[in-house]
Amino acid sequence: MKNITLSVDDGVYRKARIAAAERGTSVSGLVRDYLEKLTHQDSRRKQGVAERNQLMEALLQQTAHFRIGAKPTREEMNER
């Protein structure tokens, strides 16, 4: 486990100590929990991006044979 040093405003530190006490933990515990959640969310986001990329690749493969015809003229589009 690594130790880190942070600098925070005195008021922020006091509020953090109160919040930690209310949760039955320490300021270090609050920071550790926050960093764990942050890194977990980041890894989930990266996993989601990878899954979306795989889905898009699969869709591109399935639709590779589709072709677009000539663009209709204004008159053809407005025919009734």
Steps between C-alpha positions, in 0.01 A plus 500: 500500500628846411480807719414834341509853636223747421463869570147625566346811646449491879124536463483213252705282733273575797190414297668183370582390857137554602375309196746218572393481864134484397584205275719328757819534299798734461580772249749255348219246472279754322775582253582132446133417436466793261808398302384137484159608367663738254731237355221239493272740308783578258563132429125442453486794259792361300333158492179663375690680224662173394162325493346780292792483259450125461128554438568766239753274326246217493234732356741623235580141403129415474419803286813501280298377200251790514535755224347843458334579170500826313371798692144579387431839348281753674221425257520127567489557874195726471301275267166400642 
